[in-house]
Amino acid sequence: IGAQELSQEIASVCTDTTFAADFPGVGDDTRVLARQLTEEVAMAKESFYVQSPYFVINKSGHAVLEKLLKDNVRMAILTNSLYSTDAFYTVAAFYPRINKWIRAGAEVSIYDGTVPHSLNPIFSEIRQARWGIHSKAAVIDGRTTMIGTFNMDPRSENLNAEMAIICRDNKIFAQTMIES
């Protein structure tokens, strides 16, 4: 299956790339990535697509997203449901807020944990496992793609040392990410 998927991949080059990473430790002086991602997202003029296993953001993150929606920036969020994660506490924090995002104009998709039809797991144990979203990616204005380890949650923002690659001005890569 892997060889088949790899043969269908689209190759692309990022000529404007930033690598951002947190320093080990706790405290504002070690946090780099959350600020960098917030700055990138705040620049959105047309669209912001985000995929994260968890979507529990702080007040400043809410302010940025609310401003985007107020400015008619198309926003699409893809995250896990209770059925597709074992992190029930993040779902418990997300669900009370979801209707507010939808009423404000965000398109929200919550993965239900079913095995994708495109996959046919060989072993029954894999078929019966909990299926969920684990990738962390975003696309801004169909041109800027961000991929990394940052979950949209307080642990990634305050505790874990996270990293991301930001590829700007690459429509092919961005479109490939949106379609996958």
Coordinates of N, CA, C and O in Angstrom, one line a residue:
I1 N 0.8 -1.2 0.0 CA 0.0 0.0 0.0 C 0.9 1.2 0.0 O 0.6 2.2 -0.7
G2 N 1.9 1.2 0.8 CA 2.8 2.4 0.9 C 3.5 2.7 -0.5 O 3.5 3.9 -0.8
A3 N 3.9 1.7 -1.2 CA 4.6 2.0 -2.5 C 3.6 2.6 -3.5 O 3.9 3.5 -4.2
Q4 N 2.3 2.1 -3.4 CA 1.3 2.6 -4.3 C 1.0 4.1 -4.0 O 0.9 4.9 -4.9
E5 N 0.9 4.4 -2.7 CA 0.6 5.8 -2.3 C 1.8 6.7 -2.7 O 1.6 7.8 -3.2
L6 N 3.0 6.2 -2.4 CA 4.2 7.0 -2.7 C 4.3 7.3 -4.2 O 4.7 8.4 -4.6
S7 N 3.9 6.4 -5.1 CA 4.0 6.6 -6.5 C 3.0 7.7 -7.0 O 3.2 8.2 -8.1
Q8 N 2.0 8.0 -6.2 CA 1.0 9.0 -6.6 C 1.3 10.4 -6.0 O 0.6 11.3 -6.3
E9 N 2.4 10.5 -5.2 CA 2.7 11.7 -4.6 C 3.2 12.8 -5.6 O 3.8 12.4 -6.6
I10 N 2.9 14.0 -5.3 CA 3.3 15.1 -6.2 C 4.5 15.8 -5.6 O 4.5 16.1 -4.4
A11 N 5.6 15.9 -6.4 CA 6.8 16.5 -5.9 C 6.7 18.1 -6.1 O 6.2 18.5 -7.1
S12 N 7.2 18.8 -5.2 CA 7.2 20.3 -5.2 C 8.3 20.8 -4.4 O 8.9 20.2 -3.6
V13 N 8.7 22.1 -4.7 CA 9.8 22.7 -4.0 C 9.4 23.9 -3.3 O 8.6 24.7 -3.9
C14 N 9.8 24.1 -2.1 CA 9.5 25.3 -1.3 C 10.7 26.2 -1.3 O 11.8 25.8 -0.8
T15 N 10.6 27.3 -1.9 CA 11.7 28.3 -2.0 C 11.7 29.3 -0.9 O 12.7 30.0 -0.7
D16 N 10.6 29.5 -0.2 CA 10.5 30.4 0.9 C 10.0 29.6 2.1 O 8.8 29.3 2.3
T17 N 11.0 29.1 2.9 CA 10.7 28.1 3.9 C 11.2 28.6 5.3 O 12.3 29.2 5.3
T18 N 10.4 28.4 6.3 CA 10.9 28.7 7.7 C 10.7 27.5 8.5 O 9.7 26.8 8.4
F19 N 11.7 27.2 9.3 CA 11.7 26.1 10.3 C 11.6 26.8 11.6 O 12.5 27.7 12.0
A20 N 10.6 26.5 12.4 CA 10.4 27.2 13.7 C 10.3 26.1 14.8 O 9.6 25.1 14.5
A21 N 11.0 26.2 15.9 CA 10.9 25.2 16.9 C 11.0 25.9 18.3 O 11.7 26.9 18.5
D22 N 10.4 25.3 19.3 CA 10.5 25.7 20.7 C 11.8 25.2 21.2 O 12.4 24.2 20.8
F23 N 12.3 25.9 22.2 CA 13.4 25.5 23.0 C 12.9 24.6 24.1 O 11.8 24.7 24.6
P24 N 13.7 23.6 24.6 CA 13.3 22.8 25.7 C 13.1 23.6 26.9 O 13.7 24.7 27.1
G25 N 12.1 23.2 27.7 CA 11.8 24.0 28.9 C 10.4 24.6 28.9 O 9.8 24.6 27.9
V26 N 10.1 25.2 30.0 CA 8.8 25.8 30.1 C 9.0 27.3 30.4 O 9.9 27.7 31.0
G27 N 8.0 28.1 29.8 CA 8.1 29.6 30.0 C 8.1 30.3 28.7 O 8.5 29.7 27.7
D28 N 7.7 31.6 28.8 CA 7.6 32.4 27.5 C 8.9 32.4 26.7 O 8.9 32.5 25.5
D29 N 10.1 32.4 27.4 CA 11.3 32.5 26.7 C 11.7 31.3 25.9 O 12.5 31.3 25.0
T30 N 11.0 30.2 26.1 CA 11.2 28.9 25.4 C 10.2 28.7 24.3 O 10.4 27.9 23.4
R31 N 9.1 29.5 24.3 CA 8.0 29.3 23.4 C 8.2 30.1 22.1 O 8.2 31.3 22.2
V32 N 8.5 29.5 21.0 CA 8.7 30.2 19.7 C 7.6 29.9 18.7 O 7.1 30.7 18.1
L33 N 7.2 28.6 18.7 CA 6.4 28.1 17.6 C 4.9 28.7 17.7 O 4.4 29.1 16.7
A34 N 4.3 28.7 18.8 CA 3.0 29.2 18.9 C 2.9 30.7 18.4 O 2.0 31.0 17.7
R35 N 3.9 31.5 18.8 CA 3.9 32.9 18.3 C 4.0 32.9 16.8 O 3.3 33.7 16.1
Q36 N 4.9 32.1 16.2 CA 5.2 32.1 14.8 C 3.9 31.6 14.1 O 3.5 32.3 13.1
L37 N 3.3 30.6 14.5 CA 2.0 30.1 13.9 C 0.9 31.1 14.0 O 0.2 31.3 13.0
T38 N 0.8 31.8 15.1 CA -0.2 32.8 15.3 C 0.0 34.0 14.3 O -0.9 34.5 13.6
E39 N 1.2 34.4 14.1 CA 1.6 35.4 13.1 C 1.2 35.0 11.7 O 0.7 35.8 11.0
E40 N 1.5 33.8 11.4 CA 1.2 33.3 10.0 C -0.3 33.3 9.8 O -0.8 33.7 8.8
V41 N -1.0 32.7 10.7 CA -2.5 32.6 10.6 C -3.1 34.0 10.5 O -4.0 34.2 9.7
A42 N -2.6 34.9 11.3 CA -3.2 36.3 11.3 C -3.1 37.0 10.0 O -3.8 37.9 9.7
M43 N -2.1 36.5 9.1 CA -2.0 37.2 7.8 C -2.9 36.6 6.8 O -3.0 37.1 5.6
A44 N -3.8 35.7 7.1 CA -4.7 35.1 6.1 C -5.7 36.2 5.6 O -6.2 37.0 6.4
K45 N -5.9 36.2 4.3 CA -6.8 37.2 3.7 C -8.0 36.5 3.0 O -9.0 37.1 2.9
E46 N -7.8 35.2 2.6 CA -8.9 34.5 1.9 C -9.3 33.2 2.6 O -10.5 33.0 2.7
S47 N -8.4 32.4 3.1 CA -8.8 31.1 3.6 C -7.7 30.6 4.7 O -6.6 31.0 4.6
F48 N -8.3 29.8 5.6 CA -7.4 29.2 6.6 C -8.0 27.8 6.8 O -9.1 27.7 7.3
Y49 N -7.3 26.8 6.5 CA -7.6 25.4 6.7 C -6.7 24.8 7.7 O -5.5 25.0 7.6
V50 N -7.2 24.1 8.7 CA -6.4 23.6 9.8 C -6.9 22.2 10.1 O -8.1 21.9 10.2
Q51 N -5.9 21.3 10.3 CA -6.2 19.9 10.7 C -5.3 19.7 12.0 O -4.1 19.8 11.9
S52 N -5.9 19.2 13.1 CA -5.2 19.0 14.3 C -6.0 17.9 15.1 O -7.2 18.0 15.1
P53 N -5.3 17.0 15.8 CA -6.0 16.0 16.6 C -6.9 16.7 17.6 O -7.9 16.2 18.0
Y54 N -6.4 17.8 18.1 CA -7.2 18.6 19.2 C -7.3 20.0 18.7 O -6.5 20.5 18.0
F55 N -8.4 20.7 19.2 CA -8.6 22.1 18.8 C -9.1 22.8 20.1 O -10.2 23.1 20.2
V56 N -8.1 23.1 21.0 CA -8.4 23.8 22.2 C -7.4 25.0 22.3 O -6.3 24.8 22.6
I57 N -7.9 26.1 21.9 CA -6.9 27.3 21.7 C -7.2 28.3 22.8 O -8.2 28.4 23.4
N58 N -6.1 29.1 23.0 CA -6.2 30.1 24.1 C -6.9 31.4 23.6 O -7.4 31.5 22.5
K59 N -7.0 32.4 24.5 CA -7.8 33.6 24.2 C -7.2 34.3 23.0 O -7.9 34.8 22.2
S60 N -5.9 34.4 22.9 CA -5.3 35.2 21.8 C -5.5 34.4 20.5 O -5.8 35.1 19.4
G61 N -5.5 33.1 20.5 CA -5.9 32.3 19.3 C -7.3 32.5 18.9 O -7.6 32.7 17.7
H62 N -8.2 32.6 19.9 CA -9.6 32.9 19.6 C -9.7 34.2 18.9 O -10.5 34.4 18.0
A63 N -9.0 35.2 19.5 CA -9.1 36.6 18.9 C -8.7 36.6 17.4 O -9.3 37.2 16.6
V64 N -7.6 35.9 17.1 CA -7.1 35.9 15.7 C -8.2 35.2 14.8 O -8.5 35.7 13.8
L65 N -8.7 34.1 15.3 CA -9.7 33.4 14.4 C -11.0 34.1 14.3 O -11.6 34.2 13.2
E66 N -11.4 34.8 15.4 CA -12.6 35.6 15.3 C -12.4 36.8 14.3 O -13.3 37.1 13.6
K67 N -11.2 37.4 14.3 CA -11.0 38.4 13.4 C -11.0 37.9 12.0 O -11.6 38.6 11.1
L68 N -10.4 36.8 11.7 CA -10.5 36.2 10.4 C -11.9 36.0 9.9 O -12.3 36.3 8.8
L69 N -12.7 35.4 10.8 CA -14.1 35.2 10.4 C -14.9 36.5 10.2 O -15.7 36.6 9.3
K70 N -14.6 37.5 11.0 CA -15.2 38.8 10.8 C -14.8 39.4 9.5 O -15.5 40.2 8.9
D71 N -13.5 39.1 9.1 CA -13.0 39.7 7.8 C -13.4 38.8 6.6 O -12.8 38.9 5.5
N72 N -14.3 37.8 6.8 CA -14.8 36.9 5.8 C -13.7 36.0 5.2 O -13.8 35.6 4.0
V73 N -12.8 35.6 6.0 CA -11.8 34.6 5.6 C -12.4 33.3 5.8 O -13.0 33.0 6.9
R74 N -12.4 32.4 4.8 CA -13.0 31.1 4.9 C -12.1 30.3 5.8 O -10.9 30.2 5.7
M75 N -12.8 29.7 6.8 CA -12.1 28.9 7.8 C -12.7 27.5 7.8 O -13.9 27.3 8.0
A76 N -11.8 26.5 7.7 CA -12.2 25.1 7.8 C -11.4 24.4 8.9 O -10.1 24.4 8.8
I77 N -12.0 23.7 9.8 CA -11.3 23.0 10.9 C -11.7 21.6 10.8 O -12.8 21.2 10.7
L78 N -10.6 20.7 10.9 CA -10.8 19.3 10.9 C -10.1 18.8 12.2 O -8.9 19.0 12.4
T79 N -10.9 18.1 13.0 CA -10.4 17.6 14.3 C -11.1 16.3 14.7 O -11.9 15.8 13.9
N80 N -10.7 15.7 15.7 CA -11.2 14.4 16.2 C -12.5 14.5 17.0 O -12.7 15.6 17.6
S81 N -13.3 13.5 17.0 CA -14.4 13.4 17.8 C -14.0 12.5 19.0 O -12.9 12.0 19.1
L82 N -15.0 12.3 19.9 CA -14.7 11.5 21.1 C -14.5 10.0 20.6 O -13.7 9.3 21.3
Y83 N -15.0 9.6 19.5 CA -14.8 8.3 19.0 C -13.5 8.1 18.3 O -13.1 6.9 18.0
S84 N -12.8 9.1 18.0 CA -11.5 9.0 17.3 C -10.3 9.4 18.1 O -9.3 9.6 17.5
T85 N -10.5 9.6 19.4 CA -9.3 9.9 20.2 C -9.5 9.3 21.6 O -10.7 9.1 22.0
D86 N -8.4 9.1 22.3 CA -8.5 8.7 23.7 C -8.3 9.9 24.6 O -8.4 9.8 25.8
A87 N -8.1 11.1 24.0 CA -8.0 12.3 24.8 C -9.3 13.0 25.1 O -9.7 14.0 24.5
F88 N -10.1 12.3 25.9 CA -11.5 12.8 26.1 C -11.5 14.2 26.7 O -12.5 15.0 26.4
Y89 N -10.5 14.6 27.4 CA -10.5 15.9 28.0 C -10.4 17.0 27.0 O -10.9 18.1 27.1
T90 N -9.7 16.8 25.8 CA -9.7 17.8 24.8 C -11.0 17.9 24.1 O -11.4 19.0 23.7
V91 N -11.6 16.8 23.9 CA -13.0 16.8 23.3 C -13.9 17.5 24.2 O -14.8 18.3 23.7
A92 N -13.8 17.3 25.5 CA -14.7 17.9 26.4 C -14.5 19.5 26.4 O -15.5 20.2 26.6
A93 N -13.3 19.9 26.2 CA -13.0 21.3 26.1 C -13.4 21.9 24.8 O -13.8 23.1 24.7
F94 N -13.4 21.1 23.7 CA -13.7 21.6 22.4 C -15.2 21.7 22.1 O -15.7 22.7 21.6
Y95 N -16.0 20.7 22.5 CA -17.4 20.6 22.1 C -18.2 21.8 22.6 O -19.1 22.2 21.8
P96 N -18.0 22.3 23.8 CA -18.9 23.5 24.2 C -18.6 24.7 23.3 O -19.4 25.6 23.2
R97 N -17.5 24.8 22.6 CA -17.1 25.9 21.8 C -17.4 25.8 20.4 O -17.5 26.8 19.6
I98 N -17.7 24.6 19.9 CA -17.8 24.3 18.5 C -19.0 25.1 17.8 O -18.9 25.6 16.7
N99 N -20.1 25.1 18.5 CA -21.3 25.8 17.9 C -21.0 27.3 17.7 O -21.5 27.9 16.8
K100 N -20.2 27.9 18.6 CA -19.8 29.3 18.4 C -19.0 29.5 17.1 O -19.3 30.4 16.4
W101 N -18.1 28.6 16.9 CA -17.3 28.6 15.6 C -18.2 28.5 14.4 O -18.1 29.2 13.4
I102 N -19.1 27.5 14.5 CA -20.0 27.3 13.3 C -20.9 28.5 13.1 O -21.1 29.0 12.0
R103 N -21.5 29.1 14.2 CA -22.3 30.2 14.0 C -21.6 31.4 13.4 O -22.1 32.3 12.7
A104 N -20.3 31.5 13.8 CA -19.4 32.6 13.3 C -19.0 32.4 11.8 O -18.4 33.3 11.2
G105 N -19.3 31.2 11.3 CA -19.0 31.0 9.9 C -17.9 29.9 9.6 O -17.6 29.7 8.4
A106 N -17.3 29.3 10.6 CA -16.3 28.3 10.3 C -17.0 27.0 9.8 O -18.1 26.7 10.3
E107 N -16.3 26.4 8.9 CA -16.7 25.0 8.5 C -16.0 24.0 9.4 O -14.7 24.0 9.4
V108 N -16.7 23.2 10.1 CA -16.1 22.3 11.1 C -16.4 20.9 10.7 O -17.6 20.5 10.5
S109 N -15.4 20.1 10.6 CA -15.5 18.7 10.3 C -14.9 17.9 11.5 O -13.8 18.2 11.9
I110 N -15.7 17.0 12.0 CA -15.2 16.2 13.2 C -15.2 14.8 12.8 O -16.2 14.2 12.5
Y111 N -14.0 14.2 12.8 CA -13.7 12.8 12.3 C -14.4 11.9 13.2 O -14.2 11.9 14.5
D112 N -15.2 11.0 12.7 CA -16.0 10.0 13.5 C -15.3 8.7 13.9 O -15.8 7.9 14.6
G113 N -14.0 8.6 13.4 CA -13.3 7.4 13.8 C -13.4 6.2 13.0 O -12.9 5.1 13.3
T114 N -14.2 6.3 11.9 CA -14.4 5.1 11.0 C -13.1 4.9 10.1 O -12.4 5.8 9.8
V115 N -12.9 3.6 9.8 CA -11.7 3.3 8.9 C -12.0 3.9 7.5 O -13.1 3.7 7.0
P116 N -11.0 4.6 7.0 CA -11.2 5.2 5.7 C -11.5 4.1 4.6 O -10.9 3.0 4.6
H117 N -12.4 4.4 3.7 CA -12.8 3.4 2.7 C -11.6 3.1 1.8 O -11.5 2.0 1.2
S118 N -10.7 4.0 1.6 CA -9.5 3.8 0.7 C -8.5 2.8 1.3 O -7.6 2.3 0.6
L119 N -8.7 2.5 2.6 CA -7.7 1.5 3.2 C -8.4 0.2 3.5 O -9.6 0.1 3.7
N120 N -7.7 -0.8 3.4 CA -8.2 -2.2 3.7 C -7.1 -2.8 4.6 O -6.3 -3.5 4.1
P121 N -7.2 -2.5 5.9 CA -6.2 -3.1 6.8 C -6.2 -4.6 6.7 O -7.2 -5.3 6.7
I122 N -5.0 -5.1 6.7 CA -4.7 -6.5 6.5 C -5.1 -7.3 7.8 O -5.8 -8.3 7.7
F123 N -4.8 -6.8 9.0 CA -5.0 -7.5 10.2 C -6.3 -7.0 10.9 O -6.6 -5.8 10.9
S124 N -7.1 -7.9 11.4 CA -8.3 -7.6 12.1 C -8.1 -6.6 13.3 O -8.9 -5.8 13.6
E125 N -6.9 -6.8 14.0 CA -6.6 -5.9 15.1 C -6.5 -4.5 14.6 O -6.9 -3.5 15.3
I126 N -6.0 -4.2 13.4 CA -5.8 -2.9 12.9 C -7.2 -2.3 12.5 O -7.5 -1.2 12.7
R127 N -8.0 -3.2 11.9 CA -9.4 -2.8 11.5 C -10.2 -2.3 12.7 O -11.0 -1.4 12.7
Q128 N -10.0 -3.0 13.8 CA -10.8 -2.7 15.0 C -10.1 -1.7 15.9 O -10.7 -1.3 16.9
A129 N -9.0 -1.2 15.6 CA -8.3 -0.1 16.4 C -9.0 1.2 16.3 O -9.9 1.4 15.4
R130 N -8.8 2.1 17.2 CA -9.3 3.4 17.2 C -8.6 4.2 16.1 O -7.4 4.3 16.1
W131 N -9.4 4.7 15.2 CA -8.9 5.5 14.1 C -9.1 7.0 14.3 O -10.2 7.4 14.7
G132 N -8.0 7.8 14.2 CA -8.2 9.2 14.4 C -7.2 10.0 13.6 O -6.3 9.5 13.0
I133 N -7.4 11.3 13.6 CA -6.5 12.2 13.0 C -5.3 12.4 13.9 O -5.5 12.7 15.1
H134 N -4.1 12.4 13.3 CA -2.9 12.7 14.1 C -2.0 13.7 13.5 O -1.2 14.3 14.1
S135 N -2.3 14.0 12.2 CA -1.4 15.0 11.6 C -1.8 16.4 12.0 O -2.9 16.7 12.4
K136 N -0.8 17.3 11.9 CA -1.0 18.7 12.3 C -0.5 19.5 11.1 O 0.7 19.6 10.8
A137 N -1.5 20.1 10.5 CA -1.2 20.9 9.2 C -2.2 22.0 9.1 O -3.3 22.0 9.6
A138 N -1.7 23.0 8.3 CA -2.6 24.1 8.0 C -2.2 24.7 6.6 O -1.1 24.6 6.2
V139 N -3.2 25.3 6.0 CA -3.0 26.0 4.7 C -3.6 27.3 4.8 O -4.8 27.5 5.1
I140 N -2.8 28.4 4.4 CA -3.3 29.7 4.5 C -3.4 30.3 3.0 O -2.4 30.2 2.3
D141 N -4.5 30.8 2.7 CA -4.7 31.5 1.4 C -4.3 30.6 0.2 O -3.9 31.2 -0.9
G142 N -4.3 29.3 0.3 CA -4.0 28.5 -0.8 C -2.5 28.6 -1.3 O -2.2 28.2 -2.4
R143 N -1.7 29.1 -0.4 CA -0.3 29.4 -0.8 C 0.7 29.0 0.2 O 1.9 28.6 -0.1
T144 N 0.4 29.1 1.5 CA 1.3 28.8 2.6 C 0.8 27.6 3.3 O -0.3 27.5 3.7
T145 N 1.8 26.6 3.5 CA 1.5 25.3 4.1 C 2.3 25.2 5.4 O 3.5 25.5 5.3
M146 N 1.7 24.8 6.4 CA 2.5 24.6 7.7 C 2.2 23.1 8.1 O 1.1 22.7 8.2
I147 N 3.3 22.4 8.4 CA 3.3 21.0 8.8 C 4.2 20.9 10.0 O 5.4 21.4 10.0
G148 N 3.8 20.2 11.1 CA 4.6 20.1 12.2 C 4.1 19.2 13.3 O 3.2 18.3 13.0
T149 N 4.5 19.4 14.5 CA 4.1 18.5 15.6 C 3.2 19.3 16.6 O 2.7 18.7 17.5
F150 N 2.8 20.5 16.3 CA 2.1 21.3 17.2 C 0.6 21.0 17.1 O -0.1 21.2 16.1
N151 N 0.1 20.4 18.2 CA -1.4 20.2 18.4 C -2.0 21.6 18.8 O -1.3 22.3 19.5
M152 N -3.2 21.8 18.4 CA -3.8 23.0 18.8 C -4.4 22.8 20.2 O -5.6 22.7 20.4
D153 N -3.5 22.8 21.2 CA -3.9 22.6 22.5 C -2.9 23.2 23.5 O -1.8 23.6 23.1
P154 N -3.3 23.4 24.8 CA -2.4 24.0 25.8 C -1.1 23.3 26.0 O -0.1 23.9 26.3
R155 N -1.1 21.9 25.9 CA 0.2 21.2 26.1 C 1.2 21.6 25.1 O 2.4 21.8 25.4
S156 N 0.8 21.7 23.8 CA 1.8 22.1 22.7 C 2.2 23.5 22.9 O 3.3 23.9 22.6
E157 N 1.3 24.3 23.4 CA 1.6 25.7 23.5 C 2.5 26.0 24.7 O 3.4 26.9 24.6
N158 N 2.3 25.3 25.8 CA 3.0 25.6 27.0 C 4.0 24.7 27.5 O 4.9 25.0 28.3
L159 N 3.9 23.4 27.2 CA 4.8 22.4 27.8 C 5.8 21.7 26.8 O 7.0 21.6 27.0
N160 N 5.2 21.1 25.7 CA 6.0 20.4 24.8 C 6.9 21.2 23.9 O 6.5 22.3 23.5
A161 N 8.0 20.8 23.6 CA 8.9 21.4 22.6 C 8.5 21.0 21.2 O 8.6 19.8 20.9
E162 N 7.8 21.9 20.5 CA 7.2 21.5 19.2 C 8.0 22.1 18.0 O 8.8 23.0 18.3
M163 N 7.7 21.7 16.8 CA 8.4 22.2 15.7 C 7.5 22.2 14.5 O 6.5 21.5 14.4
A164 N 7.8 23.0 13.5 CA 7.0 23.1 12.2 C 7.9 23.6 11.1 O 8.8 24.4 11.3
I165 N 7.5 23.2 9.9 CA 8.1 23.8 8.7 C 6.9 24.5 8.0 O 5.8 24.1 7.9
I166 N 7.3 25.8 7.6 CA 6.3 26.6 7.0 C 6.8 26.9 5.6 O 7.9 27.3 5.4
C167 N 6.0 26.5 4.6 CA 6.4 26.6 3.2 C 5.4 27.7 2.6 O 4.2 27.5 2.5
R168 N 6.0 28.8 2.2 CA 5.2 29.9 1.6 C 5.3 30.0 0.1 O 6.3 29.5 -0.5
D169 N 4.2 30.5 -0.5 CA 4.2 30.8 -1.9 C 4.4 29.5 -2.8 O 5.1 29.5 -3.7
N170 N 3.7 28.5 -2.4 CA 3.7 27.2 -3.2 C 2.3 26.7 -3.3 O 1.8 26.0 -2.5
K171 N 1.6 27.1 -4.4 CA 0.2 26.8 -4.6 C 0.0 25.3 -4.8 O -1.0 24.7 -4.4
I172 N 0.9 24.6 -5.5 CA 0.8 23.2 -5.8 C 0.8 22.4 -4.5 O 0.0 21.6 -4.2
F173 N 1.8 22.7 -3.6 CA 1.9 22.0 -2.3 C 0.6 22.3 -1.5 O 0.0 21.4 -0.9
A174 N 0.2 23.5 -1.4 CA -1.0 23.9 -0.6 C -2.2 23.2 -1.1 O -3.0 22.7 -0.3
Q175 N -2.4 23.2 -2.4 CA -3.6 22.5 -3.0 C -3.6 21.0 -2.7 O -4.6 20.4 -2.4
T176 N -2.4 20.4 -2.8 CA -2.2 19.0 -2.5 C -2.6 18.7 -1.1 O -3.3 17.7 -0.8
M177 N -2.2 19.6 -0.2 CA -2.6 19.4 1.2 C -4.1 19.5 1.5 O -4.7 18.8 2.2
I178 N -4.7 20.5 0.8 CA -6.1 20.7 0.9 C -6.9 19.5 0.4 O -7.9 19.1 1.1
E179 N -6.5 18.9 -0.6 CA -7.2 17.8 -1.2 C -7.0 16.5 -0.5 O -7.7 15.6 -0.7
S180 N -5.9 16.4 0.3 CA -5.7 15.1 1.0 C -6.3 15.0 2.3 O -7.0 15.7 2.8

